[in-house]
Amino acid sequence: MSSAREEILGRIRSTQTGSAATVSVAPAPVTEPMETEAMLDLFVENMRDYRAIVREVSVDDIAAAVDAVLAEHGCHTVVVPPDLPPEVAPTSIETTVDDDLSATALDDIAAVVTTSSVGIAVTGTIVLDHCAGQARRALSLVPDVHICVVHADQVVTSVPEAITRLRASVEAGRPLTWISGPSATSDIELNRVEGVHGPRNLEVILVR
């Protein structure tokens, strides 16, 4: 180690040693609890505000809703995770079950169907922790149409509530994918461009 580097590191260590500096962390804002129906309505409103398409169905109509989305987007190919619940799986076209498909292979597939972990009403966000039915991260990013099934009991009011529910996933070191509408960015003239970093179409099927 050079003498200059030792001197610099020595100064940093001496500054840190015995420092009484503390970092204050502001408490998380408290969101007033909402009635379930009002919370779900707010979730739908905010998801649509981010240009997601939201369909509200009963548990018996999930597969039919998935088939309808595929038909409306003209999708002839769809990929699903190997552990997707059968009641969520498409029935109108043959599915490709992911077995660690390459990014190139995924790019040739029009749509993906996943479940979700948490929905957040005040931000219109869905979160995937990539457990059962939620696929690995690449599947939720590469195909152009993402069909995501959210159950009503997965929706919470606020981000702090979502963090609480996701704590086990965080502690297990699983990746989290937070999605608020289709992938979008703006060019230098602030023109919205969709589909640059992920799907151009986000279809949320809310089971309530």
mmCIF file of C-alpha atoms in Angstrom:
data_model
loop_
_atom_site.group_PDB
_atom_site.id
_atom_site.type_symbol
_atom_site.label_atom_id
_atom_site.label_comp_id
_atom_site.label_asym_id
_atom_site.label_seq_id
_atom_site.Cartn_x
_atom_site.Cartn_y
_atom_site.Cartn_z
ATOM 1 C CA MET A 1 0.000 0.000 0.000
ATOM 2 C CA SER A 2 1.386 3.400 -0.942
ATOM 3 C CA SER A 3 2.158 5.877 1.777
ATOM 4 C CA ALA A 4 -0.305 8.376 0.278
ATOM 5 C CA ARG A 5 -3.107 5.824 0.393
ATOM 6 C CA GLU A 6 -2.252 4.880 3.955
ATOM 7 C CA GLU A 7 -2.336 8.517 4.935
ATOM 8 C CA ILE A 8 -5.757 9.056 3.343
ATOM 9 C CA LEU A 9 -7.248 5.934 4.899
ATOM 10 C CA GLY A 10 -5.719 6.858 8.219
ATOM 11 C CA ARG A 11 -7.380 10.245 8.140
ATOM 12 C CA ILE A 12 -10.759 8.673 7.330
ATOM 13 C CA ARG A 13 -10.428 6.172 10.169
ATOM 14 C CA SER A 14 -9.389 8.812 12.642
ATOM 15 C CA THR A 15 -12.386 10.918 11.661
ATOM 16 C CA GLN A 16 -14.769 8.028 12.158
ATOM 17 C CA THR A 17 -13.301 6.866 15.443
ATOM 18 C CA GLY A 18 -15.092 8.395 18.363
ATOM 19 C CA SER A 19 -17.494 10.305 16.203
ATOM 20 C CA ALA A 20 -20.628 11.240 18.033
ATOM 21 C CA ALA A 21 -22.484 12.020 14.826
ATOM 22 C CA THR A 22 -25.827 10.318 14.525
ATOM 23 C CA VAL A 23 -28.275 10.052 11.690
ATOM 24 C CA SER A 24 -31.852 10.826 12.438
ATOM 25 C CA VAL A 25 -34.468 8.960 10.474
ATOM 26 C CA ALA A 26 -37.868 10.519 10.150
ATOM 27 C CA PRO A 27 -40.720 8.180 11.037
ATOM 28 C CA ALA A 28 -42.689 6.783 8.122
ATOM 29 C CA PRO A 29 -45.857 8.746 7.399
ATOM 30 C CA VAL A 30 -48.969 7.137 8.771
ATOM 31 C CA THR A 31 -51.735 6.541 6.272
ATOM 32 C CA GLU A 32 -55.246 6.476 7.564
ATOM 33 C CA PRO A 33 -56.768 3.014 7.129
ATOM 34 C CA MET A 34 -59.370 2.773 4.397
ATOM 35 C CA GLU A 35 -62.451 0.657 3.999
ATOM 36 C CA THR A 36 -61.757 -2.301 1.745
ATOM 37 C CA GLU A 37 -64.006 -1.283 -1.129
ATOM 38 C CA ALA A 38 -62.766 2.304 -1.119
ATOM 39 C CA MET A 39 -59.173 1.063 -1.029
ATOM 40 C CA LEU A 40 -59.741 -1.255 -3.993
ATOM 41 C CA ASP A 41 -61.465 1.538 -5.936
ATOM 42 C CA LEU A 42 -58.477 3.814 -5.278
ATOM 43 C CA PHE A 43 -56.095 1.059 -6.409
ATOM 44 C CA VAL A 44 -57.992 0.703 -9.691
ATOM 45 C CA GLU A 45 -58.179 4.470 -10.201
ATOM 46 C CA ASN A 46 -54.446 4.965 -9.692
ATOM 47 C CA MET A 47 -53.472 1.967 -11.798
ATOM 48 C CA ARG A 48 -55.550 3.367 -14.659
ATOM 49 C CA ASP A 49 -54.012 6.787 -14.108
ATOM 50 C CA TYR A 50 -50.666 5.140 -14.902
ATOM 51 C CA ARG A 51 -52.214 3.740 -18.126
ATOM 52 C CA ALA A 52 -52.560 0.172 -16.936
ATOM 53 C CA ILE A 53 -55.662 -1.664 -18.139
ATOM 54 C CA VAL A 54 -57.566 -3.044 -15.156
ATOM 55 C CA ARG A 55 -60.262 -5.702 -15.352
ATOM 56 C CA GLU A 56 -62.256 -6.640 -12.274
ATOM 57 C CA VAL A 57 -63.428 -10.244 -12.222
ATOM 58 C CA SER A 58 -64.560 -13.001 -9.894
ATOM 59 C CA VAL A 59 -62.320 -15.947 -9.094
ATOM 60 C CA ASP A 60 -64.227 -18.117 -11.558
ATOM 61 C CA ASP A 61 -63.563 -15.745 -14.443
ATOM 62 C CA ILE A 62 -59.780 -15.306 -14.199
ATOM 63 C CA ALA A 63 -58.848 -17.641 -17.061
ATOM 64 C CA ALA A 64 -61.536 -16.130 -19.312
ATOM 65 C CA ALA A 65 -60.177 -12.659 -18.595
ATOM 66 C CA VAL A 66 -56.637 -13.800 -19.410
ATOM 67 C CA ASP A 67 -57.875 -15.298 -22.694
ATOM 68 C CA ALA A 68 -59.697 -12.053 -23.522
ATOM 69 C CA VAL A 69 -56.552 -9.986 -22.993
ATOM 70 C CA LEU A 70 -54.524 -12.272 -25.243
ATOM 71 C CA ALA A 71 -57.175 -12.068 -27.964
ATOM 72 C CA GLU A 72 -57.469 -8.280 -27.778
ATOM 73 C CA HIS A 73 -53.714 -7.857 -28.169
ATOM 74 C CA GLY A 74 -53.545 -10.442 -30.960
ATOM 75 C CA CYS A 75 -51.103 -12.562 -28.986
ATOM 76 C CA HIS A 76 -50.357 -15.990 -30.427
ATOM 77 C CA THR A 77 -47.556 -16.814 -28.006
ATOM 78 C CA VAL A 78 -47.523 -16.613 -24.225
ATOM 79 C CA VAL A 79 -45.055 -17.721 -21.583
ATOM 80 C CA VAL A 80 -45.910 -18.695 -18.012
ATOM 81 C CA PRO A 81 -43.818 -19.644 -14.983
ATOM 82 C CA PRO A 82 -43.780 -23.380 -14.215
ATOM 83 C CA ASP A 83 -45.613 -22.842 -10.918
ATOM 84 C CA LEU A 84 -48.426 -20.623 -12.220
ATOM 85 C CA PRO A 85 -51.700 -21.616 -10.525
ATOM 86 C CA PRO A 86 -53.904 -23.542 -12.994
ATOM 87 C CA GLU A 87 -56.888 -21.222 -12.509
ATOM 88 C CA VAL A 88 -54.754 -18.357 -13.855
ATOM 89 C CA ALA A 89 -53.347 -20.149 -16.900
ATOM 90 C CA PRO A 90 -54.570 -19.267 -20.417
ATOM 91 C CA THR A 91 -56.828 -21.799 -22.090
ATOM 92 C CA SER A 92 -57.247 -20.282 -25.546
ATOM 93 C CA ILE A 93 -53.710 -20.781 -26.864
ATOM 94 C CA GLU A 94 -50.854 -23.121 -26.121
ATOM 95 C CA THR A 95 -48.505 -21.811 -23.462
ATOM 96 C CA THR A 96 -44.738 -21.956 -23.248
ATOM 97 C CA VAL A 97 -43.588 -22.922 -19.772
ATOM 98 C CA ASP A 98 -40.413 -21.096 -18.834
ATOM 99 C CA ASP A 99 -37.437 -23.367 -18.326
ATOM 100 C CA ASP A 100 -34.835 -20.644 -18.143
ATOM 101 C CA LEU A 101 -35.505 -19.364 -21.648
ATOM 102 C CA SER A 102 -32.908 -16.993 -23.042
ATOM 103 C CA ALA A 103 -33.636 -13.288 -23.454
ATOM 104 C CA THR A 104 -33.682 -13.824 -27.214
ATOM 105 C CA ALA A 105 -36.281 -16.568 -26.876
ATOM 106 C CA LEU A 106 -38.378 -14.417 -24.555
ATOM 107 C CA ASP A 107 -38.209 -11.547 -27.043
ATOM 108 C CA ASP A 108 -40.048 -13.727 -29.566
ATOM 109 C CA ILE A 109 -42.940 -14.297 -27.140
ATOM 110 C CA ALA A 110 -45.794 -11.793 -27.142
ATOM 111 C CA ALA A 111 -47.122 -12.051 -23.604
ATOM 112 C CA VAL A 112 -46.490 -13.315 -20.086
ATOM 113 C CA VAL A 113 -48.929 -14.206 -17.304
ATOM 114 C CA THR A 114 -47.913 -13.863 -13.664
ATOM 115 C CA THR A 115 -49.434 -13.485 -10.248
ATOM 116 C CA SER A 116 -48.285 -10.793 -7.810
ATOM 117 C CA SER A 117 -47.336 -10.346 -4.180
ATOM 118 C CA VAL A 118 -48.755 -6.966 -3.138
ATOM 119 C CA GLY A 119 -50.818 -4.134 -4.603
ATOM 120 C CA ILE A 120 -50.608 -0.579 -3.222
ATOM 121 C CA ALA A 121 -53.689 1.607 -3.485
ATOM 122 C CA VAL A 122 -52.272 5.100 -2.940
ATOM 123 C CA THR A 123 -49.553 4.665 -5.564
ATOM 124 C CA GLY A 124 -51.280 2.339 -8.024
ATOM 125 C CA THR A 125 -48.380 -0.078 -7.782
ATOM 126 C CA ILE A 126 -48.060 -3.838 -7.921
ATOM 127 C CA VAL A 127 -45.045 -5.602 -6.464
ATOM 128 C CA LEU A 128 -43.635 -8.952 -7.516
ATOM 129 C CA ASP A 129 -41.259 -10.763 -5.174
ATOM 130 C CA HIS A 130 -40.830 -13.545 -7.744
ATOM 131 C CA CYS A 131 -42.118 -16.333 -5.520
ATOM 132 C CA ALA A 132 -44.533 -18.973 -6.776
ATOM 133 C CA GLY A 133 -46.462 -17.902 -9.857
ATOM 134 C CA GLN A 134 -44.615 -14.623 -10.247
ATOM 135 C CA ALA A 135 -41.852 -15.865 -12.526
ATOM 136 C CA ARG A 136 -38.254 -14.814 -12.598
ATOM 137 C CA ARG A 137 -37.590 -11.166 -13.230
ATOM 138 C CA ALA A 138 -36.818 -11.423 -16.955
ATOM 139 C CA LEU A 139 -40.282 -12.771 -17.718
ATOM 140 C CA SER A 140 -41.939 -9.668 -16.311
ATOM 141 C CA LEU A 141 -39.650 -7.410 -18.359
ATOM 142 C CA VAL A 142 -39.191 -8.845 -21.856
ATOM 143 C CA PRO A 143 -42.568 -9.858 -23.399
ATOM 144 C CA ASP A 144 -44.536 -6.836 -24.628
ATOM 145 C CA VAL A 145 -47.767 -7.676 -22.792
ATOM 146 C CA HIS A 146 -47.687 -8.400 -19.065
ATOM 147 C CA ILE A 147 -50.884 -9.884 -17.656
ATOM 148 C CA CYS A 148 -50.737 -9.725 -13.863
ATOM 149 C CA VAL A 149 -53.343 -11.235 -11.556
ATOM 150 C CA VAL A 150 -53.906 -9.435 -8.243
ATOM 151 C CA HIS A 151 -56.268 -10.725 -5.566
ATOM 152 C CA ALA A 152 -58.209 -8.219 -3.483
ATOM 153 C CA ASP A 153 -56.684 -9.450 -0.230
ATOM 154 C CA GLN A 154 -53.215 -8.649 -1.598
ATOM 155 C CA VAL A 155 -54.009 -4.939 -1.888
ATOM 156 C CA VAL A 156 -52.944 -2.631 0.938
ATOM 157 C CA THR A 157 -53.396 1.078 1.361
ATOM 158 C CA SER A 158 -49.842 2.393 1.621
ATOM 159 C CA VAL A 159 -46.197 1.727 0.866
ATOM 160 C CA PRO A 160 -45.297 1.146 4.567
ATOM 161 C CA GLU A 161 -47.973 -1.549 4.736
ATOM 162 C CA ALA A 162 -46.540 -3.119 1.588
ATOM 163 C CA ILE A 163 -43.038 -3.052 3.045
ATOM 164 C CA THR A 164 -44.323 -4.860 6.124
ATOM 165 C CA ARG A 165 -45.859 -7.586 3.978
ATOM 166 C CA LEU A 166 -42.682 -7.877 1.918
ATOM 167 C CA ARG A 167 -40.356 -8.101 4.902
ATOM 168 C CA ALA A 168 -39.869 -11.874 4.650
ATOM 169 C CA SER A 169 -39.001 -11.570 0.964
ATOM 170 C CA VAL A 170 -36.477 -8.830 1.680
ATOM 171 C CA GLU A 171 -34.883 -10.807 4.486
ATOM 172 C CA ALA A 172 -34.681 -13.831 2.197
ATOM 173 C CA GLY A 173 -32.822 -11.715 -0.337
ATOM 174 C CA ARG A 174 -35.397 -12.078 -3.078
ATOM 175 C CA PRO A 175 -35.553 -9.343 -5.760
ATOM 176 C CA LEU A 176 -38.573 -7.055 -5.795
ATOM 177 C CA THR A 177 -40.097 -5.628 -8.963
ATOM 178 C CA TRP A 178 -42.282 -2.557 -8.409
ATOM 179 C CA ILE A 179 -44.596 -1.792 -11.324
ATOM 180 C CA SER A 180 -46.714 1.333 -11.795
ATOM 181 C CA GLY A 181 -48.144 1.144 -15.293
ATOM 182 C CA PRO A 182 -46.425 0.143 -18.526
ATOM 183 C CA SER A 183 -42.710 0.788 -18.891
ATOM 184 C CA ALA A 184 -42.294 4.427 -19.899
ATOM 185 C CA THR A 185 -39.768 7.198 -20.110
ATOM 186 C CA SER A 186 -39.540 10.617 -21.761
ATOM 187 C CA ASP A 187 -37.187 11.830 -24.431
ATOM 188 C CA ILE A 188 -35.344 15.157 -24.312
ATOM 189 C CA GLU A 189 -38.506 16.987 -25.435
ATOM 190 C CA LEU A 190 -40.542 15.239 -22.714
ATOM 191 C CA ASN A 191 -42.444 13.119 -25.207
ATOM 192 C CA ARG A 192 -43.574 9.924 -23.503
ATOM 193 C CA VAL A 193 -42.054 6.749 -24.916
ATOM 194 C CA GLU A 194 -43.402 3.409 -23.752
ATOM 195 C CA GLY A 195 -41.764 -0.005 -23.767
ATOM 196 C CA VAL A 196 -38.132 1.042 -23.519
ATOM 197 C CA HIS A 197 -37.251 -0.895 -20.381
ATOM 198 C CA GLY A 198 -40.167 -3.316 -20.107
ATOM 199 C CA PRO A 199 -43.622 -4.213 -21.425
ATOM 200 C CA ARG A 200 -45.583 -1.561 -23.319
ATOM 201 C CA ASN A 201 -48.823 -3.071 -22.092
ATOM 202 C CA LEU A 202 -49.712 -3.798 -18.482
ATOM 203 C CA GLU A 203 -52.993 -5.658 -18.005
ATOM 204 C CA VAL A 204 -54.041 -6.111 -14.392
ATOM 205 C CA ILE A 205 -56.758 -8.599 -13.525
ATOM 206 C CA LEU A 206 -58.120 -7.716 -10.100
ATOM 207 C CA VAL A 207 -59.983 -10.578 -8.446
ATOM 208 C CA ARG A 208 -62.567 -9.131 -6.044
#
